[in-house]
Tab-separated table of C-alpha atoms in Angstrom:
chain	number	residue	atom	x	y	z
M	30	MET	CA	0.000	0.000	0.000
M	31	PRO	CA	1.387	3.469	-0.849
M	32	VAL	CA	2.716	5.472	2.087
M	33	GLN	CA	0.314	8.200	3.161
M	34	PRO	CA	1.923	11.676	3.321
M	35	ALA	CA	1.602	13.784	6.441
M	36	PRO	CA	-1.594	15.914	6.267
M	37	GLY	CA	0.253	19.243	6.426
M	38	ARG	CA	2.657	18.351	3.661
M	39	ALA	CA	-0.161	16.758	1.692
M	40	ALA	CA	-2.175	19.987	1.820
M	41	LEU	CA	0.789	21.932	0.465
M	42	ALA	CA	1.325	19.272	-2.185
M	43	ALA	CA	-2.324	19.500	-3.219
M	44	LEU	CA	-2.198	23.282	-3.575
M	45	ALA	CA	1.173	23.198	-5.358
M	46	ALA	CA	-0.029	20.542	-7.811
M	47	TYR	CA	-3.237	22.458	-8.418
M	48	ALA	CA	-1.346	25.719	-9.020
M	49	ALA	CA	0.967	23.939	-11.464
M	50	ILE	CA	-1.992	22.537	-13.415
M	51	LYS	CA	-3.570	25.980	-13.606
M	52	ALA	CA	-0.277	27.553	-14.675
M	53	LEU	CA	0.079	24.991	-17.465
M	54	GLY	CA	-3.458	25.648	-18.658
M	55	LEU	CA	-2.915	29.404	-18.705
M	56	ALA	CA	0.437	29.068	-20.474
M	57	VAL	CA	-1.114	27.009	-23.257
M	58	LEU	CA	-4.049	29.420	-23.504
M	59	PHE	CA	-1.799	32.485	-23.811
M	60	LEU	CA	0.436	30.751	-26.369
M	61	TRP	CA	-2.600	29.675	-28.401
M	62	ALA	CA	-4.037	33.194	-28.233
M	63	GLU	CA	-0.722	34.673	-29.364
M	64	LEU	CA	-0.615	32.368	-32.365
M	65	ALA	CA	-4.265	33.109	-33.157
M	66	ASP	CA	-3.762	36.876	-32.736
M	67	ARG	CA	-6.398	37.044	-30.009
M	68	SER	CA	-6.460	38.309	-26.432
M	69	ALA	CA	-6.264	35.614	-23.769
M	70	HIS	CA	-7.168	38.234	-21.174
M	71	ARG	CA	-10.380	39.030	-23.018
M	72	LEU	CA	-11.269	35.351	-23.255
M	73	LEU	CA	-10.819	34.983	-19.500
M	74	ALA	CA	-12.375	38.192	-18.246
M	75	GLU	CA	-14.361	40.091	-20.840
M	76	ARG	CA	-16.625	37.672	-22.702
M	77	TRP	CA	-19.778	35.686	-22.098
M	78	ASP	CA	-20.910	35.403	-18.457
M	79	SER	CA	-17.967	37.402	-17.126
M	80	LEU	CA	-19.195	40.390	-19.131
M	81	TRP	CA	-22.641	40.073	-17.575
M	82	TYR	CA	-21.165	40.098	-14.082
M	83	VAL	CA	-19.351	43.329	-14.960
M	84	ARG	CA	-22.655	44.774	-16.169
M	85	VAL	CA	-24.142	44.066	-12.748
M	86	VAL	CA	-21.303	46.081	-11.194
M	87	GLU	CA	-21.520	48.945	-13.679
M	88	HIS	CA	-25.282	49.211	-14.156
M	89	GLY	CA	-26.812	47.478	-11.159
M	90	TYR	CA	-29.636	44.997	-11.541
M	91	GLY	CA	-32.212	45.759	-14.192
M	92	PHE	CA	-29.860	45.969	-17.180
M	93	THR	CA	-31.314	44.173	-20.210
M	94	LEU	CA	-30.384	43.380	-23.783
M	95	THR	CA	-32.738	42.331	-26.563
M	96	ALA	CA	-31.626	39.225	-28.422
M	97	PRO	CA	-31.973	39.010	-32.214
M	98	ASP	CA	-34.998	36.735	-31.785
M	99	GLY	CA	-36.742	39.299	-29.561
M	100	ARG	CA	-36.041	37.736	-26.173
M	101	VAL	CA	-35.248	40.251	-23.419
M	102	LEU	CA	-32.193	39.081	-21.489
M	103	SER	CA	-31.867	40.454	-17.960
M	104	ASN	CA	-28.778	40.516	-15.764
M	105	THR	CA	-30.955	39.452	-12.827
M	106	ALA	CA	-30.291	35.913	-14.082
M	107	PHE	CA	-26.831	36.246	-12.486
M	108	PHE	CA	-26.550	35.834	-8.733
M	109	PRO	CA	-24.946	38.687	-6.789
M	110	LEU	CA	-22.013	37.447	-4.688
M	111	LEU	CA	-19.357	37.505	-7.420
M	112	PRO	CA	-20.294	40.988	-8.700
M	113	TRP	CA	-20.435	42.233	-5.106
M	114	LEU	CA	-16.882	40.990	-4.575
M	115	GLU	CA	-15.788	42.458	-7.903
M	116	GLU	CA	-17.259	45.826	-6.941
M	117	GLY	CA	-15.701	45.763	-3.475
M	118	LEU	CA	-12.267	44.768	-4.719
M	119	SER	CA	-12.260	47.305	-7.538
M	120	ALA	CA	-13.231	50.002	-5.013
M	121	VAL	CA	-10.130	49.415	-2.867
M	122	THR	CA	-7.596	48.463	-5.582
M	123	PRO	CA	-6.637	49.797	-9.024
M	124	LEU	CA	-8.331	46.775	-10.611
M	125	GLY	CA	-11.368	47.236	-12.787
M	126	PRO	CA	-14.363	44.923	-12.257
M	127	ALA	CA	-13.233	42.436	-14.904
M	128	ASP	CA	-9.733	42.075	-13.458
M	129	ALA	CA	-11.190	41.998	-9.959
M	130	GLY	CA	-13.268	39.047	-11.151
M	131	LEU	CA	-10.089	37.272	-12.263
M	132	ALA	CA	-8.497	37.948	-8.872
M	133	VAL	CA	-11.541	36.648	-7.002
M	134	SER	CA	-11.596	33.550	-9.190
M	135	ALA	CA	-7.875	32.899	-8.633
M	136	VAL	CA	-8.159	33.121	-4.850
M	137	ALA	CA	-11.431	31.201	-4.799
M	138	SER	CA	-9.993	28.378	-6.918
M	139	LEU	CA	-7.181	27.887	-4.397
M	140	ALA	CA	-9.717	28.021	-1.570
M	141	ALA	CA	-11.775	25.411	-3.422
M	142	ALA	CA	-8.752	23.156	-3.867
M	143	TRP	CA	-7.928	23.499	-0.170
M	144	GLY	CA	-11.519	22.780	0.856
M	145	ILE	CA	-11.728	19.735	-1.417
M	146	PHE	CA	-8.481	18.428	0.055
M	147	ARG	CA	-9.606	18.947	3.662
M	148	LEU	CA	-12.906	17.199	3.026
M	149	VAL	CA	-11.490	14.189	1.188
M	150	ASP	CA	-8.511	13.934	3.548
M	151	HIS	CA	-10.927	13.806	6.492
M	152	LEU	CA	-12.932	11.020	4.883
M	153	TYR	CA	-10.391	8.969	2.892
M	154	GLY	CA	-6.897	10.142	3.792
M	155	PRO	CA	-4.397	12.726	2.500
M	156	ARG	CA	-3.309	10.818	-0.623
M	157	ALA	CA	-6.893	10.594	-1.878
M	158	GLY	CA	-7.332	14.251	-0.949
M	159	VAL	CA	-4.383	15.342	-3.067
M	160	LEU	CA	-5.517	13.287	-6.040
M	161	THR	CA	-9.104	14.542	-5.884
M	162	VAL	CA	-7.752	18.091	-6.083
M	163	VAL	CA	-5.519	17.146	-9.005
M	164	LEU	CA	-8.369	15.475	-10.880
M	165	TRP	CA	-10.613	18.477	-10.260
M	166	GLY	CA	-7.961	20.858	-11.580
M	167	ALA	CA	-7.307	18.611	-14.594
M	168	LEU	CA	-10.921	18.403	-15.726
M	169	PRO	CA	-11.247	19.050	-19.472
M	170	VAL	CA	-13.151	22.246	-18.654
M	171	GLY	CA	-10.847	23.194	-15.779
M	172	ILE	CA	-9.865	26.439	-17.550
M	173	VAL	CA	-13.158	27.867	-16.265
M	174	GLN	CA	-11.570	27.839	-12.807
M	175	SER	CA	-9.255	30.596	-14.093
M	176	MET	CA	-12.009	32.717	-15.647
M	177	ALA	CA	-14.008	35.561	-14.127
M	178	TYR	CA	-16.876	33.123	-13.680
M	179	SER	CA	-18.611	32.058	-10.467
M	180	GLU	CA	-17.779	28.320	-10.560
M	181	SER	CA	-14.581	28.592	-8.510
M	182	LEU	CA	-16.235	30.758	-5.875
M	183	PHE	CA	-19.229	28.462	-5.666
M	184	THR	CA	-17.101	25.314	-5.426
M	185	ALA	CA	-15.002	26.842	-2.647
M	186	LEU	CA	-18.087	27.691	-0.595
M	187	ALA	CA	-19.654	24.298	-1.290
M	188	ALA	CA	-16.508	22.349	-0.373
M	189	TRP	CA	-16.008	24.162	2.910
M	190	SER	CA	-19.709	23.900	3.748
M	191	LEU	CA	-19.583	20.135	3.174
M	192	TYR	CA	-16.443	19.946	5.305
M	193	ALA	CA	-18.246	21.816	8.068
M	194	VAL	CA	-21.177	19.393	7.759
M	195	VAL	CA	-19.064	16.245	8.154
M	196	ARG	CA	-17.297	17.865	11.116
M	197	GLY	CA	-20.569	18.905	12.705
M	198	HIS	CA	-19.910	22.674	12.578
M	199	TRP	CA	-23.505	23.562	11.819
M	200	PRO	CA	-23.680	27.393	11.903
M	201	ALA	CA	-20.573	27.575	9.692
M	202	ALA	CA	-22.045	24.993	7.321
M	203	GLY	CA	-25.303	26.938	7.092
M	204	LEU	CA	-23.582	30.287	6.576
M	205	LEU	CA	-21.339	28.928	3.833
M	206	ALA	CA	-24.346	27.284	2.179
M	207	ALA	CA	-26.188	30.617	2.281
M	208	LEU	CA	-23.222	32.316	0.586
M	209	ALA	CA	-23.103	29.543	-2.015
M	210	GLY	CA	-26.789	30.253	-2.606
M	211	LEU	CA	-25.914	33.874	-3.352
M	212	THR	CA	-23.418	32.681	-5.964
M	213	ARG	CA	-25.322	30.275	-8.206
M	214	PRO	CA	-28.898	28.893	-8.401
M	215	VAL	CA	-27.549	25.413	-7.643
M	216	GLY	CA	-26.647	26.728	-4.201
M	217	LEU	CA	-29.787	24.972	-3.028
M	218	ALA	CA	-27.825	21.727	-3.496
M	219	VAL	CA	-25.494	22.852	-0.715
M	220	ALA	CA	-28.475	23.706	1.478
M	221	ALA	CA	-29.923	20.249	0.829
M	222	ALA	CA	-26.592	18.695	1.848
M	223	VAL	CA	-26.693	20.626	5.129
M	224	TRP	CA	-30.236	19.410	5.740
M	225	ALA	CA	-29.214	15.813	5.005
M	226	GLY	CA	-26.305	16.043	7.415
M	227	ALA	CA	-28.505	17.626	10.077
M	228	TYR	CA	-31.059	14.845	9.694
M	229	LEU	CA	-28.376	12.202	10.215
M	230	ALA	CA	-26.890	14.041	13.166
M	231	LEU	CA	-30.263	14.293	14.897
M	232	ARG	CA	-31.206	10.723	14.039
M	233	ASN	CA	-27.935	9.354	15.394
M	234	ASN	CA	-27.981	11.650	18.459
M	235	SER	CA	-24.611	13.093	17.435
M	236	GLY	CA	-23.853	16.786	17.431
M	237	THR	CA	-20.129	16.497	16.810
M	238	ASP	CA	-18.663	14.622	13.854
M	239	SER	CA	-21.518	13.375	11.696
M	240	SER	CA	-19.230	11.335	9.444
M	241	THR	CA	-17.935	9.398	12.444
M	242	ALA	CA	-21.416	8.922	13.809
M	243	ASN	CA	-22.652	7.701	10.449
M	244	SER	CA	-19.958	5.059	10.209
M	245	SER	CA	-19.827	3.867	13.798
M	246	GLY	CA	-23.112	4.899	15.319
M	247	SER	CA	-21.253	6.472	18.225
M	248	GLY	CA	-21.078	10.043	19.335
M	249	ASN	CA	-22.015	12.377	22.115
M	250	LYS	CA	-25.676	12.850	22.910
M	251	ASN	CA	-27.189	16.012	21.574
M	252	THR	CA	-27.541	18.679	24.170
M	253	GLY	CA	-30.095	21.450	23.844
M	254	SER	CA	-27.363	23.831	22.700
M	255	GLU	CA	-26.187	21.372	20.033
M	256	ARG	CA	-29.700	21.008	18.701
M	257	LEU	CA	-29.918	24.782	18.491
M	258	ARG	CA	-26.659	24.865	16.529
M	259	ILE	CA	-27.992	22.256	14.122
M	260	LEU	CA	-31.229	24.228	13.755
M	261	ALA	CA	-29.215	27.398	13.080
M	262	GLY	CA	-27.377	25.659	10.247
M	263	VAL	CA	-30.608	24.283	8.814
M	264	LEU	CA	-32.276	27.694	8.846
M	265	LEU	CA	-29.282	29.607	7.494
M	266	ALA	CA	-28.515	27.245	4.619
M	267	PRO	CA	-31.270	28.200	2.119
M	268	LEU	CA	-31.392	31.935	2.868
M	269	GLY	CA	-29.009	33.006	0.087
M	270	ALA	CA	-30.619	31.260	-2.876
M	271	ALA	CA	-34.184	31.594	-1.615
M	272	GLY	CA	-33.699	35.248	-0.715
M	273	TYR	CA	-32.318	36.226	-4.097
M	274	VAL	CA	-34.919	34.260	-6.058
M	275	LEU	CA	-37.680	35.851	-3.991
M	276	TRP	CA	-36.207	39.333	-4.473
M	277	VAL	CA	-36.073	38.891	-8.250
M	278	GLY	CA	-39.596	37.491	-8.230
M	279	ILE	CA	-40.934	40.480	-6.324
M	280	ARG	CA	-39.236	42.828	-8.817
M	281	LYS	CA	-40.883	40.906	-11.657
M	282	GLY	CA	-44.304	40.921	-9.989
M	283	SER	CA	-44.353	37.170	-9.335
M	284	PRO	CA	-42.518	36.213	-6.133
M	285	LEU	CA	-42.542	32.467	-6.807
M	286	PHE	CA	-42.059	32.357	-10.570
M	287	GLY	CA	-40.410	35.647	-11.513
M	288	TYR	CA	-36.886	34.245	-11.471
M	289	LEU	CA	-37.990	31.273	-13.563
M	290	ASP	CA	-39.361	33.731	-16.114
M	291	VAL	CA	-35.974	35.479	-16.217
M	292	GLN	CA	-34.204	32.173	-16.796
M	293	GLY	CA	-36.826	31.183	-19.359
M	294	ALA	CA	-35.944	34.225	-21.435
M	295	TRP	CA	-32.368	32.926	-21.491
M	296	GLY	CA	-33.652	29.570	-22.729
M	297	ASN	CA	-33.035	27.834	-19.413
M	298	GLY	CA	-35.603	25.501	-17.909
M	299	PHE	CA	-36.003	22.052	-16.384
M	300	ASP	CA	-37.491	19.373	-18.610
M	301	GLY	CA	-36.145	16.224	-16.989
M	302	GLY	CA	-33.401	15.867	-19.590
M	303	LEU	CA	-35.620	15.491	-22.661
M	304	ALA	CA	-33.951	18.284	-24.626
M	305	PHE	CA	-30.494	16.983	-23.760
M	306	ALA	CA	-31.462	13.447	-24.771
M	307	ARG	CA	-32.740	14.756	-28.115
M	308	PHE	CA	-29.505	16.706	-28.537
M	309	ILE	CA	-27.420	13.573	-27.927
M	310	GLY	CA	-29.629	11.572	-30.289
M	311	GLY	CA	-29.279	14.171	-33.020
M	312	LEU	CA	-25.526	14.309	-32.529
M	313	ILE	CA	-25.249	10.515	-32.782
M	314	THR	CA	-27.158	10.683	-36.069
M	315	SER	CA	-25.206	13.576	-37.554
M	316	THR	CA	-21.767	13.046	-36.008
M	317	PRO	CA	-21.611	9.542	-34.528
M	318	PRO	CA	-18.161	9.773	-32.850
M	319	ALA	CA	-19.049	12.996	-31.019
M	320	GLY	CA	-22.522	11.789	-30.084
M	321	LEU	CA	-21.282	8.439	-28.795
M	322	ALA	CA	-18.512	10.148	-26.823
M	323	LEU	CA	-21.059	12.468	-25.205
M	324	ALA	CA	-23.350	9.555	-24.351
M	325	ALA	CA	-20.372	7.686	-22.878
M	326	GLY	CA	-19.551	10.736	-20.780
M	327	VAL	CA	-23.053	10.800	-19.302
M	328	ILE	CA	-22.858	7.072	-18.561
M	329	ALA	CA	-19.471	7.631	-16.883
M	330	LEU	CA	-20.975	10.301	-14.642
M	331	LEU	CA	-23.766	7.974	-13.570
M	332	TRP	CA	-21.240	5.190	-12.973
M	333	LEU	CA	-19.087	7.457	-10.799
M	334	TYR	CA	-22.125	8.440	-8.781
M	335	THR	CA	-23.086	4.808	-8.169
M	336	ARG	CA	-19.470	4.093	-7.221
M	337	GLY	CA	-19.728	6.855	-4.653
M	338	ILE	CA	-22.808	5.180	-3.203
M	339	ARG	CA	-21.080	1.790	-3.067
M	340	GLN	CA	-18.017	3.465	-1.597
M	341	GLY	CA	-20.153	4.647	1.282
M	342	GLN	CA	-19.789	8.370	0.699
M	343	PRO	CA	-21.582	10.365	3.416
M	344	LEU	CA	-25.164	11.212	2.517
M	345	PRO	CA	-24.533	14.997	2.365
M	346	LEU	CA	-21.955	14.498	-0.411
M	347	LEU	CA	-24.287	12.208	-2.349
M	348	VAL	CA	-27.165	14.654	-2.012
M	349	TYR	CA	-25.009	17.567	-3.122
M	350	SER	CA	-23.390	15.934	-6.155
M	351	GLY	CA	-26.651	14.235	-7.127
M	352	ILE	CA	-28.567	17.508	-7.236
M	353	VAL	CA	-25.783	19.305	-9.127
M	354	MET	CA	-25.704	16.481	-11.661
M	355	VAL	CA	-29.491	16.332	-12.097
M	356	LEU	CA	-29.818	20.092	-12.557
M	357	ALA	CA	-26.980	20.148	-15.092
M	358	LEU	CA	-28.126	17.169	-17.150
M	359	CYS	CA	-31.865	17.754	-16.950
M	360	SER	CA	-31.962	21.446	-17.830
M	361	SER	CA	-32.976	22.577	-21.290
M	362	GLY	CA	-30.485	25.397	-21.604
M	363	TYR	CA	-27.394	25.845	-23.773
M	364	PHE	CA	-25.821	22.398	-24.067
M	365	GLY	CA	-22.282	23.708	-24.438
M	366	SER	CA	-22.380	24.919	-20.813
M	367	LYS	CA	-23.240	21.548	-19.272
M	368	PRO	CA	-19.611	20.488	-18.670
M	369	ARG	CA	-18.864	23.568	-16.589
M	370	LEU	CA	-22.190	23.277	-14.756
M	371	LEU	CA	-21.026	19.816	-13.664
M	372	MET	CA	-17.631	21.064	-12.506
M	373	PRO	CA	-18.706	21.843	-8.903
M	374	ALA	CA	-19.784	18.195	-8.469
M	375	PHE	CA	-16.292	17.244	-7.282
M	376	PRO	CA	-17.470	14.335	-5.047
M	377	LEU	CA	-17.968	12.410	-8.297
M	378	LEU	CA	-14.167	12.356	-8.607
M	379	ILE	CA	-13.550	10.778	-5.201
M	380	PRO	CA	-13.946	7.117	-6.297
M	381	ALA	CA	-11.410	7.638	-9.091
M	382	ALA	CA	-9.046	9.442	-6.710
M	383	VAL	CA	-9.300	6.682	-4.099
M	384	ALA	CA	-8.585	4.047	-6.750
M	385	LEU	CA	-5.653	6.032	-8.109
M	386	ALA	CA	-4.301	6.504	-4.588
M	387	ARG	CA	-3.819	2.734	-4.355
M	388	THR	CA	-1.567	2.610	-7.416
M	389	LYS	CA	2.187	3.114	-7.626
M	390	ALA	CA	3.737	6.551	-8.035
M	391	PRO	CA	4.778	6.140	-11.717
M	392	VAL	CA	1.178	5.316	-12.630
M	393	VAL	CA	-0.103	8.320	-10.691
M	394	TRP	CA	2.393	10.647	-12.395
M	395	ALA	CA	1.603	9.267	-15.849
M	396	VAL	CA	-2.188	9.502	-15.447
M	397	THR	CA	-2.270	12.940	-13.839
M	398	GLY	CA	0.343	14.323	-16.230
M	399	LEU	CA	-1.584	13.129	-19.266
M	400	LEU	CA	-4.868	14.491	-17.921
M	401	SER	CA	-3.300	17.855	-17.095
M	402	ALA	CA	-1.752	18.226	-20.546
M	403	ALA	CA	-4.979	17.211	-22.267
M	404	ALA	CA	-6.978	19.666	-20.142
M	405	ALA	CA	-4.572	22.499	-20.969
M	406	VAL	CA	-4.881	21.901	-24.714
M	407	TYR	CA	-8.622	21.345	-24.642
M	408	GLY	CA	-9.192	24.428	-22.475
M	409	ALA	CA	-7.377	26.655	-24.962
M	410	PHE	CA	-9.265	25.075	-27.864
M	411	TRP	CA	-12.592	25.452	-26.037
M	412	LEU	CA	-12.187	29.138	-25.229
M	413	HIS	CA	-11.180	29.896	-28.807
M	414	GLY	CA	-14.461	28.452	-30.048
M	415	SER	CA	-17.428	30.531	-31.078
M	416	GLY	CA	-19.784	29.714	-28.221
M	417	PRO	CA	-19.543	30.438	-24.516
M	418	PRO	CA	-18.271	27.770	-22.126
């Protein structure tokens, strides 16, 4: 069995490996942009969603654009935490909102890597923690972690909230879940994970480490104060997402459905995956290799999720990654964005990381090196395409 590194050194190794993967991806992107006579900075900070976040900073909520087909696109579709941070950072530094977004994303991506490591290290050991971080950084769409997008910020908040859940730190878990809910609509997945963990903690009469209680059935009896802490986490968790959705709904004259109307104008909705299934079917008919590869990717995701269940992942992680996966795969929006919408579902990578952790070092280096190089090339290719990631 491979020797497990000391947790402190493993954390540094995880962050160093992650930073190296990101540096490689950015180097390839900038080289590709130079050869293509394009601006890598613009691709990272001033196109697609990142431009809409800047519009929130510069114009406030209520800014709209009319699409060529007549749809009115509103910036209220974009949750407020990232533009708030962009505005705050640009107010106290020379950075403009777009560059502030890049800075927030850079810091948040490191915070996400650290949170993922702490969570997986707590559950499966430091070697698995390091490799989960590496696999997350080396995702084919990992370049998004370096963009002025909200995925890195959301993943950081989600990872640390899940870590707080498995450690039984309920107010912190609820607060982080609330902040995640102010970052992306899927923040409700983090709230659901907090609720799942709270249910297990109360059921097992454990107010300390819910992961330990789940596996052994032992733990300290809940005191009244511990139950209040659990209740605080439960109540805090949904406030961010629910509060913003309600605020948008009130502005639109329909508290419950106003935000859905905003997303509908963008072409986003939930149809149980019918539109995505038709898209895959059409792709198989028109371009069989691409369609079959996409179908295989979906099957791989489902397989990883079932492996997580068989692995005995804590219920909060399964709830979180399951909801993220369902919302990504079963929405009817722009299909090119589905890979990045799945990126925060990092618990799906844990079974692969645990398996890789049992292999010898040369195998680990070969696999992770190949994945990192492929992600760097694909990321540059992806951002130079015509559509948004």
